[in-house]
Amino acid sequence: QVQLVESGGGLVQGGGSLRLSCAASGRTFDLNSMGWFRQAPGKEREFVAAFRSSTTYYADSVKGRFTISRDNAKNMVYLQMNSLKPEDTAVYYCAARRYYRTAYASTTSYDYWGQGTQVTVSS
């Protein structure tokens, strides 16, 4: 029932910036409990950033460079990515869940996933 659509990915040079968007639709999800994950080829999907109620959380690898935000009126979640590095190259996914949960950094903590948007950072 819940649909998530990511956009904003692309090719960017190291040190550049991108802003990813996630459009959420449906009735059974909590906009205050959404997250961003990423997956590089041959690697497991890993946590990037998330909301848990009014608190934001970031992976150590992106802290200080990425910022998660939301627009409740538009049911949109964003990921502003600055100072991009080649190791940020991955498919980025937004994730949603039906209700608040304490855990936020595990893929098993989420119920819905978008199809992802490719981010490629050149050296």
Short mmCIF file of C-alpha atoms in Angstrom, two decimals:
data_model
loop_
_atom_site.label_atom_id
_atom_site.label_comp_id
_atom_site.label_asym_id
_atom_site.label_seq_id
_atom_site.Cartn_x
_atom_site.Cartn_y
_atom_site.Cartn_z
CA GLN A 1 0.00 0.00 0.00
CA VAL A 2 2.85 2.37 0.80
CA GLN A 3 4.93 3.43 -2.18
CA LEU A 4 8.30 5.12 -2.07
CA VAL A 5 9.99 6.67 -5.09
CA GLU A 6 13.54 8.00 -4.93
CA SER A 7 14.98 10.57 -7.29
CA GLY A 8 17.92 12.93 -7.57
CA GLY A 9 20.74 10.49 -8.12
CA GLY A 10 23.35 10.91 -10.79
CA LEU A 11 27.02 11.29 -11.55
CA VAL A 12 28.98 13.84 -9.58
CA GLN A 13 32.64 14.62 -9.11
CA GLY A 14 34.29 14.05 -5.76
CA GLY A 15 33.65 16.96 -3.44
CA GLY A 16 30.37 17.77 -5.11
CA SER A 17 26.83 17.63 -3.80
CA LEU A 18 23.56 15.91 -4.57
CA ARG A 19 20.12 16.08 -3.03
CA LEU A 20 18.06 12.93 -3.04
CA SER A 21 14.29 12.98 -2.70
CA CYS A 22 11.87 10.32 -1.59
CA ALA A 23 8.20 10.72 -2.38
CA ALA A 24 6.00 8.68 -0.08
CA SER A 25 2.38 7.78 -0.66
CA GLY A 26 -0.10 5.64 1.18
CA ARG A 27 -1.77 5.65 4.53
CA THR A 28 0.11 3.18 6.68
CA PHE A 29 3.48 4.71 7.41
CA ASP A 30 5.15 7.07 9.84
CA LEU A 31 6.88 10.00 8.14
CA ASN A 32 8.80 10.64 11.35
CA SER A 33 10.37 7.19 11.23
CA MET A 34 11.95 7.02 7.80
CA GLY A 35 15.47 6.31 6.75
CA TRP A 36 18.01 6.18 3.97
CA PHE A 37 20.15 3.16 3.14
CA ARG A 38 22.64 2.46 0.40
CA GLN A 39 24.02 -0.59 -1.33
CA ALA A 40 27.13 -0.87 -3.44
CA PRO A 41 27.61 -3.75 -5.90
CA GLY A 42 28.49 -6.96 -4.08
CA LYS A 43 27.92 -5.42 -0.67
CA GLU A 44 25.16 -5.52 1.89
CA ARG A 45 22.66 -2.73 2.22
CA GLU A 46 23.91 -0.35 4.89
CA PHE A 47 22.41 2.35 7.03
CA VAL A 48 22.99 5.96 6.05
CA ALA A 49 20.58 8.22 7.94
CA ALA A 50 17.20 8.11 9.62
CA PHE A 51 14.58 9.87 11.64
CA ARG A 52 13.41 8.38 14.88
CA SER A 53 10.64 10.64 16.06
CA SER A 54 12.27 14.09 16.30
CA THR A 55 15.82 12.76 16.43
CA THR A 56 18.13 12.25 13.47
CA TYR A 57 20.81 9.59 13.21
CA TYR A 58 23.71 9.15 10.83
CA ALA A 59 26.23 6.52 9.99
CA ASP A 60 29.74 7.47 11.04
CA SER A 61 30.84 7.38 7.41
CA VAL A 62 28.49 10.22 6.43
CA LYS A 63 28.18 12.23 9.64
CA GLY A 64 28.94 15.89 9.03
CA ARG A 65 28.45 15.53 5.27
CA PHE A 66 24.89 14.28 4.85
CA THR A 67 21.67 15.75 6.21
CA ILE A 68 18.28 14.09 6.33
CA SER A 69 15.19 16.28 6.27
CA ARG A 70 11.48 16.01 5.63
CA ASP A 71 8.47 17.97 4.45
CA ASN A 72 5.42 16.64 6.24
CA ALA A 73 2.97 18.59 4.08
CA LYS A 74 4.35 16.98 0.92
CA ASN A 75 5.16 13.56 2.37
CA MET A 76 8.73 14.00 1.20
CA VAL A 77 12.02 12.97 2.72
CA TYR A 78 15.34 14.32 1.52
CA LEU A 79 18.98 13.47 1.82
CA GLN A 80 21.38 16.34 1.20
CA MET A 81 24.80 14.93 0.40
CA ASN A 82 27.80 17.24 0.48
CA SER A 83 31.51 16.64 0.12
CA LEU A 84 30.83 13.44 -1.74
CA LYS A 85 33.52 10.80 -1.95
CA PRO A 86 33.99 7.89 -4.37
CA GLU A 87 33.14 5.49 -1.54
CA ASP A 88 29.67 7.04 -1.43
CA THR A 89 28.93 5.43 -4.78
CA ALA A 90 25.92 3.16 -4.35
CA VAL A 91 22.24 2.76 -4.99
CA TYR A 92 20.42 4.79 -2.37
CA TYR A 93 17.10 3.62 -0.97
CA CYS A 94 14.54 5.30 1.22
CA ALA A 95 12.68 3.19 3.73
CA ALA A 96 9.53 3.57 5.76
CA ARG A 97 7.79 1.73 8.54
CA ARG A 98 4.26 1.48 9.79
CA TYR A 99 4.91 2.78 13.26
CA TYR A 100 7.58 3.98 15.62
CA ARG A 101 10.28 1.54 16.62
CA THR A 102 13.36 2.07 18.71
CA ALA A 103 15.70 0.46 16.21
CA TYR A 104 16.53 2.50 13.11
CA ALA A 105 19.78 1.26 11.56
CA SER A 106 18.77 -2.26 10.53
CA THR A 107 16.99 -3.15 7.31
CA THR A 108 14.71 -5.41 9.34
CA SER A 109 13.37 -2.36 11.17
CA TYR A 110 11.57 -1.13 8.05
CA ASP A 111 8.50 -2.36 6.22
CA TYR A 112 8.62 -0.52 2.89
CA TRP A 113 11.37 0.25 0.40
CA GLY A 114 11.76 2.30 -2.73
CA GLN A 115 13.45 1.00 -5.86
CA GLY A 116 16.53 3.11 -5.33
CA THR A 117 18.42 5.82 -7.17
CA GLN A 118 21.99 5.48 -8.38
CA VAL A 119 24.65 7.80 -7.04
CA THR A 120 28.06 7.66 -8.68
CA VAL A 121 30.94 9.77 -7.41
CA SER A 122 34.02 10.02 -9.57
CA SER A 123 37.50 10.65 -8.25
#
